[in-house]
Structures are given as C-alpha cells and as structure tokens.
XYZ file of C-alpha atoms in Angstrom:
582
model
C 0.000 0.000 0.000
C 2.844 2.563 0.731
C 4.457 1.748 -2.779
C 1.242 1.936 -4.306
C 0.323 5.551 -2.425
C 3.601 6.581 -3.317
C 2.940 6.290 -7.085
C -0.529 7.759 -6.785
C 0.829 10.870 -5.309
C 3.230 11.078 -8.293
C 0.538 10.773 -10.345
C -0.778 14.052 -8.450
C 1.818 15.791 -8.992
C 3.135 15.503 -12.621
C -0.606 15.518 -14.411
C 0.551 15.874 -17.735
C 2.671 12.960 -17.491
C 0.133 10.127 -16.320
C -3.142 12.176 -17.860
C -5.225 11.467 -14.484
C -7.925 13.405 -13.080
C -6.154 14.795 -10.092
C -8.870 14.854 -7.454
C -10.060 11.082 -8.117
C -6.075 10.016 -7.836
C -6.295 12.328 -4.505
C -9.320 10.571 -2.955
C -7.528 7.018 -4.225
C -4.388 7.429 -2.434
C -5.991 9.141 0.972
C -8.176 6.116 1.211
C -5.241 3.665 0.501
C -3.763 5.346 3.580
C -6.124 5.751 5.611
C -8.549 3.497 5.463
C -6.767 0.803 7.156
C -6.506 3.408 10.233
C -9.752 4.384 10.135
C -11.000 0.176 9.700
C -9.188 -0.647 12.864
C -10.623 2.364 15.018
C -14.327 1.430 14.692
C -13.460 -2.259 15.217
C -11.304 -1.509 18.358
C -14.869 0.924 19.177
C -17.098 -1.966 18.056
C -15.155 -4.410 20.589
C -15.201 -1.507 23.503
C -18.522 -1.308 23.017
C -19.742 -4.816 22.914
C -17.379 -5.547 25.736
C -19.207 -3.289 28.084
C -22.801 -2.972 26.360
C -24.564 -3.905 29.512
C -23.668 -1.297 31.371
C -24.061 1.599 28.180
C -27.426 0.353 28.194
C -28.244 1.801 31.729
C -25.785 5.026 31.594
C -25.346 5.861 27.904
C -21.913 6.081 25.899
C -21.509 9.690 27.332
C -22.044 8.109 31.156
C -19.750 5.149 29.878
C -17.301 8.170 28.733
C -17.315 10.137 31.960
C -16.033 6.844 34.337
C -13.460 6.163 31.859
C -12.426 9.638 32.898
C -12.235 9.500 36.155
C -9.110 8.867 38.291
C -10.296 7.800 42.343
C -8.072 7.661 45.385
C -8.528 5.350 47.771
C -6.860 5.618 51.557
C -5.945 2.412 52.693
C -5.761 -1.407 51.120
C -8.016 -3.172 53.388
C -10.571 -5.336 52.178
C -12.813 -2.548 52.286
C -10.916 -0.626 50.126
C -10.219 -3.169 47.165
C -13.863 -4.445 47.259
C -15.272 -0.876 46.561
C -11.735 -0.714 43.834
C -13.497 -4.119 42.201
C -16.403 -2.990 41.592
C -14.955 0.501 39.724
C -11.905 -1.578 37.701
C -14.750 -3.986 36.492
C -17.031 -1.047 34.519
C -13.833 0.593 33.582
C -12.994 3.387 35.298
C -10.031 5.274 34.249
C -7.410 5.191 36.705
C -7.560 4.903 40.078
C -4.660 5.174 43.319
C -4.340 3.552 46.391
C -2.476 4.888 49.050
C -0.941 2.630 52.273
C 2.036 1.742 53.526
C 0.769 -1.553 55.315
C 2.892 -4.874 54.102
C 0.849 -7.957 53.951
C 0.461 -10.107 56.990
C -1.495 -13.560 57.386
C -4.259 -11.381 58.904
C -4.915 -9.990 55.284
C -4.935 -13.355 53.904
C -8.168 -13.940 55.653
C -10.107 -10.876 55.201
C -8.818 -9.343 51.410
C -9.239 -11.809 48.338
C -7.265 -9.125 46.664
C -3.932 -10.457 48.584
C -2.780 -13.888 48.347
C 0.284 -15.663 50.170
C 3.076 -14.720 47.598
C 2.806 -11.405 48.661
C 3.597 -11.568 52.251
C 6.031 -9.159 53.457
C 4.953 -6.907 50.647
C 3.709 -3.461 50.426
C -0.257 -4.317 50.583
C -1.212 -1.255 48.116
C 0.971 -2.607 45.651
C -0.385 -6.335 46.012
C -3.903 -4.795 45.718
C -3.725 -2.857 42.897
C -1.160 -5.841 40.422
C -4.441 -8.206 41.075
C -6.801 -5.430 40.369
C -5.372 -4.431 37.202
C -5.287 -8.091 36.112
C -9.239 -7.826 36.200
C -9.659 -5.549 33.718
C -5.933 -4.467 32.148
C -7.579 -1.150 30.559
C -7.607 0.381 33.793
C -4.761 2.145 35.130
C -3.442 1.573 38.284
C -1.315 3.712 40.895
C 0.194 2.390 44.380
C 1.783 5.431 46.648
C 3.923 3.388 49.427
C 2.796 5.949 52.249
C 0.865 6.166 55.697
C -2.329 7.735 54.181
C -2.419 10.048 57.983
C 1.146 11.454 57.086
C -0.112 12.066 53.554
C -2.851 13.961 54.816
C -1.306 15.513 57.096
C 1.617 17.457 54.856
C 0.893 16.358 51.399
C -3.492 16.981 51.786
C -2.613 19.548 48.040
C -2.850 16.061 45.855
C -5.955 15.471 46.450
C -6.722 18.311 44.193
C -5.756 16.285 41.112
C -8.658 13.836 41.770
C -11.904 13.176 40.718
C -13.383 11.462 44.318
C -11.380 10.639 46.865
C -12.684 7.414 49.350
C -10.982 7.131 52.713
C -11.296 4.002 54.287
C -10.623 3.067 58.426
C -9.125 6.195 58.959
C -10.218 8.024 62.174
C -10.566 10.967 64.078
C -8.597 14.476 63.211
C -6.979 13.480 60.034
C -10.161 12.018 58.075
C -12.092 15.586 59.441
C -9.227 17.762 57.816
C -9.357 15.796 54.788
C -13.181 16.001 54.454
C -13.272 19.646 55.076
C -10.265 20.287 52.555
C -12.466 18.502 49.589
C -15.886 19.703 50.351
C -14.092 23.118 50.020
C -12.647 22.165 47.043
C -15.786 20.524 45.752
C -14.286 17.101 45.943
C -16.756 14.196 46.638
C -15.403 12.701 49.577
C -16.641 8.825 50.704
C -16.027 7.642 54.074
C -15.859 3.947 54.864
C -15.558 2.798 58.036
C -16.281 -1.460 58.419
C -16.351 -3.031 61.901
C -16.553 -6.297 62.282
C -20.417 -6.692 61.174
C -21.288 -2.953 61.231
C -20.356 -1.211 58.693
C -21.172 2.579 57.214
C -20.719 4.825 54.364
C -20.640 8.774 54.896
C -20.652 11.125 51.721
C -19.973 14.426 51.264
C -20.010 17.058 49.109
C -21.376 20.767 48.898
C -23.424 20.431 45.182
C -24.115 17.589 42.940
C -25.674 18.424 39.745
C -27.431 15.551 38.123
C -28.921 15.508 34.288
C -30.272 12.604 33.893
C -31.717 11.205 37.480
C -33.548 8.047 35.417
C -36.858 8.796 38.344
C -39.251 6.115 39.093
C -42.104 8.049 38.248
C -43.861 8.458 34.977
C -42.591 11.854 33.596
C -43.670 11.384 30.117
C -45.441 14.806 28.686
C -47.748 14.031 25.653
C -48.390 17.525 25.054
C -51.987 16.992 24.846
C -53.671 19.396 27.363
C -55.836 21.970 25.519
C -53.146 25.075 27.493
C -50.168 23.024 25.962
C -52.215 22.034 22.241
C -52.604 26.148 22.176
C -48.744 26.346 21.367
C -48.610 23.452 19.507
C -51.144 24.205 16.666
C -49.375 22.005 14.428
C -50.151 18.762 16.474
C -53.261 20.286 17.268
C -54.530 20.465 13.905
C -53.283 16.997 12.706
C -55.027 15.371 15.846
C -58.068 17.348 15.032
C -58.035 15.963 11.278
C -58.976 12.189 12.802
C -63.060 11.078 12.941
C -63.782 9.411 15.742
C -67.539 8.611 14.013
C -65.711 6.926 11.073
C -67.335 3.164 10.685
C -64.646 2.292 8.718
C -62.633 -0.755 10.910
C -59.598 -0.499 9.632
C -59.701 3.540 10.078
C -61.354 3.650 13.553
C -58.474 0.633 15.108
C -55.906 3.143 13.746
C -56.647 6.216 15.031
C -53.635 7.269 17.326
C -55.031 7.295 21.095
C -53.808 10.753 21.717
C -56.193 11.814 18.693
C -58.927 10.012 20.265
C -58.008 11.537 23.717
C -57.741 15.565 22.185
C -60.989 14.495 20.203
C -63.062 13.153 23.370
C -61.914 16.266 25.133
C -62.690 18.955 22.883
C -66.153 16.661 22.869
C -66.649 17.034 26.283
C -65.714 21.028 26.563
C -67.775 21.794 24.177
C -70.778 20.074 26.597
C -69.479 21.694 29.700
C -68.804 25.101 28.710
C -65.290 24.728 27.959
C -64.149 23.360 31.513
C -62.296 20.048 32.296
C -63.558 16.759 34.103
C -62.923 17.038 37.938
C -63.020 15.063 40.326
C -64.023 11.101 40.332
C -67.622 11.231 39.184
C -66.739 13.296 36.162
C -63.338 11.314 35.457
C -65.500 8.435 35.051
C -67.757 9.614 32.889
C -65.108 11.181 30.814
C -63.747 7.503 30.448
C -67.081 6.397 29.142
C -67.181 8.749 26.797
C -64.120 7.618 25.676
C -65.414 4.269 25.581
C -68.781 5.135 23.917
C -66.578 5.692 20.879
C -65.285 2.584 20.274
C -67.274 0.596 18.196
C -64.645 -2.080 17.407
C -64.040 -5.430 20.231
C -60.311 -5.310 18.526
C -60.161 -1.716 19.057
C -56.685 -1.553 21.221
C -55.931 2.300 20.399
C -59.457 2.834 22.943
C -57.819 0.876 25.285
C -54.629 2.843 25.553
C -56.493 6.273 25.721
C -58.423 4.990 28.593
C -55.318 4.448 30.166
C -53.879 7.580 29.911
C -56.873 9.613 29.922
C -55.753 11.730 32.311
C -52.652 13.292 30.581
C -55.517 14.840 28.632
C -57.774 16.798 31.319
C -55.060 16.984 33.805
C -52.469 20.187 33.360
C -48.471 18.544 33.666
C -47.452 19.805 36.380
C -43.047 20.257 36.863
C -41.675 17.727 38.958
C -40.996 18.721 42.484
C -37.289 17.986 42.379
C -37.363 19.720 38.760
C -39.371 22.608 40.690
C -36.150 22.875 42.869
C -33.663 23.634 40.972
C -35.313 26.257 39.017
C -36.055 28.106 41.574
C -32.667 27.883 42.884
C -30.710 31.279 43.286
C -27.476 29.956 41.348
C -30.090 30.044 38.653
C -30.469 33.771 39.275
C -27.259 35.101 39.933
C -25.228 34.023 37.266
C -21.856 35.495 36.622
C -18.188 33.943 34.719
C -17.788 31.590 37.543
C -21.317 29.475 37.527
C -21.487 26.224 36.460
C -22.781 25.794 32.932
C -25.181 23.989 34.520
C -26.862 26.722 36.036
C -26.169 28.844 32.983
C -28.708 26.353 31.167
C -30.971 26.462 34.381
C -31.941 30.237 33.334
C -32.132 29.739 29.604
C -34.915 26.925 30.657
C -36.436 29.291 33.362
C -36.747 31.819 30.388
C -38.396 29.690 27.915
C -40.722 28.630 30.861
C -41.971 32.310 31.376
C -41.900 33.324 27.686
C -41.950 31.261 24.835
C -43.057 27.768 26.848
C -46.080 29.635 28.459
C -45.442 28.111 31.577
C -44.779 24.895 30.798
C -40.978 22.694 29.990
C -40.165 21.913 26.453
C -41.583 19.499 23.762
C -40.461 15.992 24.456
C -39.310 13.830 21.984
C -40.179 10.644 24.240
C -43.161 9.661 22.507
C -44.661 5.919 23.625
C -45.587 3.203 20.655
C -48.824 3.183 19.782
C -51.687 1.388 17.832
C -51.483 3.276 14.513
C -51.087 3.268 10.752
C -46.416 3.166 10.228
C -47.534 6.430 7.928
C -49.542 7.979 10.775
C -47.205 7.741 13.542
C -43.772 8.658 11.822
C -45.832 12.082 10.890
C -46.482 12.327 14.680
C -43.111 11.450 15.748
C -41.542 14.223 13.176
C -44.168 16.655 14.384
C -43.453 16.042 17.966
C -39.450 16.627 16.798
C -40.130 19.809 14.668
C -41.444 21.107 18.033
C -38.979 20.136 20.109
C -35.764 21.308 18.015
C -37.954 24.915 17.859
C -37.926 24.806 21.886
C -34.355 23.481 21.951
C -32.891 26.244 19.104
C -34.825 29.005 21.853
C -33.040 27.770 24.505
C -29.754 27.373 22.657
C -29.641 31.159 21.482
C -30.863 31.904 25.508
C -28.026 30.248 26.497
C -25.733 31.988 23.899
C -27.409 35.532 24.805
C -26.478 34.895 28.406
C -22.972 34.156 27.773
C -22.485 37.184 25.716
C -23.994 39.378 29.176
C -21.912 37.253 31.410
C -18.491 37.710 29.374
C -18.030 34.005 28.330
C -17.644 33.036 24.792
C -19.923 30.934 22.911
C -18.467 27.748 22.852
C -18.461 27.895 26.759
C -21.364 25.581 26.446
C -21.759 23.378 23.465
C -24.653 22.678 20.974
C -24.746 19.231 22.051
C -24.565 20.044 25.757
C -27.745 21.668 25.279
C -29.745 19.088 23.157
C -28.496 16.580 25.738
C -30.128 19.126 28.812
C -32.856 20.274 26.864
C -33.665 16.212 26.468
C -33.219 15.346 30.130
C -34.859 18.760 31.759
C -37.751 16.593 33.616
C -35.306 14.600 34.899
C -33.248 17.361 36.899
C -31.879 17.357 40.579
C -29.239 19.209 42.748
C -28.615 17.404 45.676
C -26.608 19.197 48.023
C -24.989 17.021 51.472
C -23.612 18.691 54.746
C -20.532 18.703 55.995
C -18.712 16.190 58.139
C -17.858 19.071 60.252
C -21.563 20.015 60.093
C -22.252 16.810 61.173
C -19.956 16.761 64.164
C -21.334 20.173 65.547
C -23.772 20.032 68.430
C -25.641 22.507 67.748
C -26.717 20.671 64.831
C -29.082 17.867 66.000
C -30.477 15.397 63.033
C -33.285 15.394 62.597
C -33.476 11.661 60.992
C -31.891 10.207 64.235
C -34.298 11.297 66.706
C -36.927 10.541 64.675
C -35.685 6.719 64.594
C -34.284 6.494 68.222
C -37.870 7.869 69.538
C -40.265 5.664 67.023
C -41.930 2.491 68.536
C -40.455 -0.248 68.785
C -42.214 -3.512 69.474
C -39.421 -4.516 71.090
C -39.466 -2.475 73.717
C -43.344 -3.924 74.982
C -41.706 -7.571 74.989
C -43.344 -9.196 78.557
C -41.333 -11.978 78.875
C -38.170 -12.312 81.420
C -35.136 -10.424 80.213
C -33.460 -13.580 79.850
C -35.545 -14.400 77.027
C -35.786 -11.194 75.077
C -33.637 -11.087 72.022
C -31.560 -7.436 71.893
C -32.173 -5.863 69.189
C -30.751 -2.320 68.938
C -31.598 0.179 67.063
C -29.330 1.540 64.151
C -29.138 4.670 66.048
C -27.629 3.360 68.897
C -24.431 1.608 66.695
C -24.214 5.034 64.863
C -23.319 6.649 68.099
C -20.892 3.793 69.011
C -18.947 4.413 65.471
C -19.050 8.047 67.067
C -17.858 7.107 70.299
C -15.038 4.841 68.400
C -13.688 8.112 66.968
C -13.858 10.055 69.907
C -11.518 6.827 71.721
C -9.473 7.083 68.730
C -8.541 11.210 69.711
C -8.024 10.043 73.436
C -5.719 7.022 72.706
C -4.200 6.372 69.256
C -5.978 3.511 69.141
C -9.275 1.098 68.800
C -11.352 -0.040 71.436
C -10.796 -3.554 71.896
C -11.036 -4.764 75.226
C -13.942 -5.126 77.705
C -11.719 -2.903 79.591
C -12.537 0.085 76.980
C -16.409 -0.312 77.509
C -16.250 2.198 80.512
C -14.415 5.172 78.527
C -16.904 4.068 75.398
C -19.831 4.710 78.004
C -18.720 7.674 78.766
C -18.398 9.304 75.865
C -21.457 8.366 74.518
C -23.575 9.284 77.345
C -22.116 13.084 76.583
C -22.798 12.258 72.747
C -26.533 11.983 73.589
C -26.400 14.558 75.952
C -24.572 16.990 73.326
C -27.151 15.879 70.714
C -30.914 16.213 72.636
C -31.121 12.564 73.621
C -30.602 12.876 77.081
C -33.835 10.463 77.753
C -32.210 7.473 75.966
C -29.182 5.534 76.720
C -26.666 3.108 75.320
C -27.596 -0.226 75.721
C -23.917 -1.621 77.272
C -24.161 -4.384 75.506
C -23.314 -2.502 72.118
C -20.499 -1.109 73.451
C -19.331 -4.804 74.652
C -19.209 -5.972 71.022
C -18.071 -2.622 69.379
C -15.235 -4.002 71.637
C -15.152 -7.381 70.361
C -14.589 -6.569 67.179
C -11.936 -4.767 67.699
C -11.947 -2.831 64.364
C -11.406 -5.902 62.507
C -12.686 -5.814 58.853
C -14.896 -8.647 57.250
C -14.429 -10.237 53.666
C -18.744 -10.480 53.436
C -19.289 -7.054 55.259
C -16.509 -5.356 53.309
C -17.684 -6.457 49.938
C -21.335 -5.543 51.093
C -20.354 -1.979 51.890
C -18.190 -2.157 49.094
C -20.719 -2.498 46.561
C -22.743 -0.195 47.931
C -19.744 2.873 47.986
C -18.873 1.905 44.254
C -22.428 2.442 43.456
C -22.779 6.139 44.809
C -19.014 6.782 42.987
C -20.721 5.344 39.440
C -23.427 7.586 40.281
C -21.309 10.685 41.153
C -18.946 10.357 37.921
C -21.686 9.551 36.064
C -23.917 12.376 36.656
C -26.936 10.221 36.190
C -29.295 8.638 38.794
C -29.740 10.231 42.489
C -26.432 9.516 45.028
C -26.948 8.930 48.568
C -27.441 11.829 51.207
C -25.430 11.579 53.375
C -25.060 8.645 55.479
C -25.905 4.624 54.978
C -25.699 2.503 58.457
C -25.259 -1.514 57.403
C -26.190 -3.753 60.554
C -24.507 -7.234 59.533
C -25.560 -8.669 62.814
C -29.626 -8.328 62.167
C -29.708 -7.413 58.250
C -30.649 -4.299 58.697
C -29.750 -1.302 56.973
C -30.592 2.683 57.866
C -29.952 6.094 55.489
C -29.914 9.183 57.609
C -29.319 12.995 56.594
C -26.951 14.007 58.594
C-alpha cells in the first residue's frame, strides 16, 4: 500500500505525465492510507462497546465516557478498600490510586481476596492494585507506598488532582481535615468505616448536579392538554383531522389514542362550557365517553387512551425535584464563575416564562402506539419539529447569556444543550452537609431522633429479660462508630477490650447529651461488642459496603441517577440497613 500511495501521489503531482484526473487520484491514495486506520478504530470501538454494552445500556456512551475519565483515590488497602476498587476496575474506570504503607500479613490473607500468600512481606497497596489491574488491564493503576495520615497531614494539596477521593478506616482528626479540605474544594469525599459486622458509608459534598436522574415516576409529557395544544397548533390540527364517528374498521383501530383523547376532550368542553372533568364522578364519565366511541371489540388504540386519559384533562405539572432547581438562586445570579449547569438552568427558566407559556419543552419521548407506520412517523416528526424549535430558543438563551456574562460561545456546546434540553424533567441538585456540620452540636439530626424515639415492638416484649432477644436500634451503633472516633482522639488507638467499655460509656452518654437525647441511653451491651470486634474488617461485610460505595461513585462520575445523602448505616448482625441525613 505505501508503494502503491507513493505512485498515486506522483501521479498528483506531474498531471501531464500520467493524464489522471487529479482529485479522483487524490481521494484514491488518501483512502489507501487511511482506510486501514480508520478500519481498525471502529473495530477496536465496536469491541469496547460490545465488551461493556450492559452497562451503556443503563448510563449511555456519554455516562460510559465520563467513568473512563475519572481517576479515584482510595486511603488504605483493606478489604474494604479493594472491594469498593473491584467494583470501579470492572465497569472501567479510568485510573484509580491507592495509598498505604501496610505490608501484607497472614491477617490480610483472611479478610482481602485481593492479597494472596506470595505477597507476604509486601507493600499491601501494591499487592492490591497488580491483582486489580489483572481484572480488567484497561484500567490504570497507581500504588503510593505511604501512611495515608502522614499524607494527609503534609501532602493533603494532591488530592486536588482527583476526581473522588474514598478514605477508608481512617479516624478521628486526620479524616475531618481531609473532608473539610475537599468539600471546600468541591471534591466528593466517601467515608468507609467497616467493623466487624457494622459497617457505614458517609458522603460528602457541597453540590451535585445531576442531568439525567432516570426517576421512578412516569414523567412522560404528551403535550396533549388543551393550554399546551394552544402552542402546539401544528399537532393540534393533525389530531383534530382524525373522525372518531368513522365506521370504517380499519380507520377507527388506527386512530392514534392521543387523537382520540384531544378528540373526546374537545367533545366534552364543548358540553361543559369549555371546563375540564374534575373530580371522580366526572373522570369516570369522561372515560365512558371515551369508551362510547369505540365501536370495534379489537379496538386496542381505545384501550390505551383509557389508560392515559388523564394526561388529557389533567395540566403537567413540573416535577418537584425539577421545581427545585429552578427556583434555585445559582439560577439567578449568574456570573463567569457558575457552572454551565446553572447557565442552562436560566435559559430553561426563560423559555418557561416566555416562549413555553409556563410549561418545559416538547419531548421527543413519545410511547408506541396502535397506529397506521404512515400515521405515527408524521407524529413522531411533528413532535421533533417542536422540540428542536424549543431546543434552538433555549440554545440562542443560552448563547445571549454568555455574551452578558463575558463568556464566549463555545463555553457551552450545541450538544450540551440538546443533551439538557432532552433530560430537563429529569433534573436534581442534591446538596450534602458537611462532616464538620455533622460533628457540631448545635446541629441535632433530625433523621436520628426521629428513629431512636419511634416504637419499637421490642421495647413492649413481657417476657423475662433472659428471654428477650436485643435488638438495637441503628441509632444506637451510629453513636458507638461516634464514640469509636472520639476513643481514637483520646488514645491512638481502637477499642478492643472489655476494659474500653467504661471510657466508650462515657463518651457516649455526653454524645446523647450533646445531641438532645438525654432520655435514651446506650444499651452496654453494644459497646461490649463494638469491643469485640476490635476494628477488625470482614471479607462479606466489606464487599457488602463495598458495593454499595462503588455504586454512589458510578453515580457521582456519572452524573446520572440520584447519590446517597449523606449517610448509609449496614447492621450485619440483624440485616438491617438505615440512610440518615446528617
């Protein structure tokens, strides 16, 4: 092919001599050249994609993009740590670090199936991370051979360069500066902490702006209410053009359900003075009208406007969460240094009050239904006309507020705001407080005294104390992990001896005391098996918690679905599980 290219561009260059048509030799030798290139980029796309197609499926190639962006640090090697690592190397994260200077003991042999005996005497981090990589060798991996405390302590700077940074069994001062140094920095910060079979997960960070939340609820706008039809003439008019009193069978089991929903409703204002069906008794009979229409037993389309009936009588209302975050003031006061996020925020609020008349854009999320092919890819290109109108008013919003705001244009891209314009039901900020916040006692959650003071049938149990099974509530371990951290500032050290349990007392008595739960106490028994454990880590408990930190860092480099605020308890010894705001 080179010898060959190399004649072709001779050819290009002494016409006369080979009488060629220059641009065809041109195109010829290019695709010689580059062809090849080009073949074994889509293929080496092609086999990326197929290799992780289960997981584009639920996030998208853009989601799929973002974690093969992201670099994570991890404190610490523990089970804990290379569990939640496992389940980030597997969907391909980028790159991640782990920083320890622990060496492999038999301990680890027990607890971490990321360390096997022909590492002993080895740096643990480095272990780790060689049988990590060998998971999944696209992923890069980084071992730093230092204590994670001293890093924190005079190095905390580095954990600038990261995109979330997970500390795991790390206690008291150190793992407070570090949290407070990345929620100022706007770091996501993760906070594992896994005793024996307790185990919790804290998050932090001050703003989390999420695109695509993927809600549970149906949020699917046919644009069918008479206020929205009134700004949508086009669909209006085309809806309008079906006969609902047309015998014809194959006509009448075609017509789109949304026609036969505008058509039923524009029946029934025109019998009630313009006005909508409210309430039950007039629902009802606004479904039998419906019904009174169909004429044919194999008449599906009927059956699918009766289900929906009410997206027709019933004005869309913006989500609550939606609701939120345009009425948020960083939508408001925009200036160079806001988000882009926000930026699109106010171009949406804008079309809202102008151009939208109060309600979001057209959607192009349009459900299958019982129609003629010719009938419903008019309806589907109507429905997209629409939408790329709303879209190209929000686009030049966006553009106009740049220009007022000093930005260029290109701040935002096109294709950042199809993809927003696409996704703006499905908005959410969710915002998480501090762990300093948390620590501060004159901030009392709200969550836990709520769960400590619910009934608990427990607590009416008649028969001898001997025969009562404890049961403790969440609540009450929470406050031991406090009380672990508080030991940990006194003495350097875990509680692990029966001969702790008095300090432990102690300092939780003046943890409820300091929090407004002066009525309730400690039963000692949870402080005798905080003890017990000894801070030991768990393979089952480790991958459990694990799992469940990898899944709030997908969601978090991802952008997409809702992360966890702030705070999930595991109890290993009952199967029970708590999420508190703290």
């Amino acid at each position: 092919p080179r010898g060959l290219r190399c004649v072709l561009m001779t050819e290009l260059c002494h016409p006369k001599k080979f009488k060629s048509n220059n641009q065809s030799v041109y195109k010829m030798a290019m695709m010689i050249d580059d062809t090849p290139m080009e073949e074994e980029k889509n293929v080496k796309v092609l086999e990326h994609n197929k290799k992780f197609d289960r997981q584009i499926r639920l996030w998208g190639i853009h989601g799929q993009r973002n974690i093969e962006r992201t670099h994570i640090v991890v404190l610490g090697s523990g089970p804990t740590a290379s569990e939640t690592l496992k389940n980030l190397v597997l969907p391909n994260m980028g790159q991640f670090t782990i920083i320890d200077n622990a060496i492999v003991n038999e301990a680890d042999l027990g607890n971490n199936f990321f360390v096997d005996s022909s590492g002993l005497g080895k740096s643990r981090a480095k272990v780790v991370t060689e049988l990590l990589l060998e998971m999944n060798p696209d992923v890069k991996g980084l071992s730093i051979l230092k204590d994670p405390v001293a890093v924190i302590e005079t190095e905390i700077e580095i954990f600038e360069r990261y995109t979330i940074v997970v500390a795991t069994q790390i206690h008291g001062l150190p793992i407070q500066k570090l949290a407070s140094f990345c929620f100022e920095k706007k770091i996501p910060f993760l906070w594992l902490r896994s005793y024996g079979l307790l185990s919790c997960v804290r998050v932090a960070f001050p703003q989390h702006l999420v695109i695509e939340s993927h809600p549970e609820d149906d949020r699917q706008d046919l644009y069918i209410h008479p206020k929205q039809l009134s700004r949508f003439s086009v669909l209006k008019d085309y809806l309008e053009s079906f006969d609902l009193h047309n015998a014809d069978t194959k006509y009448h089991v075609h017509i789109p359900f949304i026609a036969i929903l505008v058509r039923c409703t524009q029946i029934w204002q025109q019998k009630h003075n313009g006005s909508l069906p409210s309430g039950w008794e007039e629902t009802s009979a606004f479904k039998s009208l419906i019904q009174s229409y169909r004429n044919h037993p194999e008449a599906i389309n009927f059956i699918e406007a009766l289900a929906v009936s009410f997206k027709a009588i019933t004005k869309p209302r913006v989500p609550s969460e939606v609701l939120k975050v345009l009425n948020d003031p960083n939508s408001k006061d925009l200036n160079a240094q806001s988000d882009p996020f926000w930026i699109l925020v106010a171009a949406l609020n804008l079309f809202i009050e102008t151009e939208g008349d109060g309600f979001l854009p057209v959607s192009t999320n349009i459900p299958d239904m019982t129609s003629e092919s010719e009938c419903y890819v008019r309806i589907k290109r109507i429905y997209l006309e629409k939408a790329e109108s709303d879209s190209a008013f929000i686009q030049k919003s966006v553009k106009d507020i740049l220009e007022e705001i000093g930005l260029p244009e290109y701040t935002i891209s096109d294709e950042d705001i199809a993809y927003f314009v696409k996704n703006c039901r499905n908005l959410a900020c969710i915002r998480t407080r501090s762990i300093a916040a948390e620590y501060d006692t004159n901030i009392h959650s709200d969550d836990l005294i709520e769960e400590l003071t619910e009934f608990d049938p427990s607590e009416s149990d008649d028969r001898p104390p001997e025969q009562q099974i404890l049961n403790p509530k969440n609540v009450h371990w929470y406050y031991c992990f406090r009380a672990i951290e508080e030991f940990w500032m006194a003495t350097n050290r875990i509680p692990e001896s029966d001969e702790d349990v008095a300090t432990l007392s102690k300092i939780v008595t003046r943890l409820y005391a300091e929090n407004g739960l002066s009525d309730h106490s400690m039963p000692v028994e949870c402080l005798h098996e905080i003890c017990r454990f000894g801070g030991s880590e768990l393979h089952n408990i480790s991958a459990f918690i694990g799992g469940v930190a990898s899944q709030i860092c997908l969601k978090l480099v991802t952008k997409q679905y809702i992360p966890l605020n702030n705070t999930f308890f595991f109890n290993g010894i009952f199967s029970s599980a708590s999420r508190w705001d703290l």
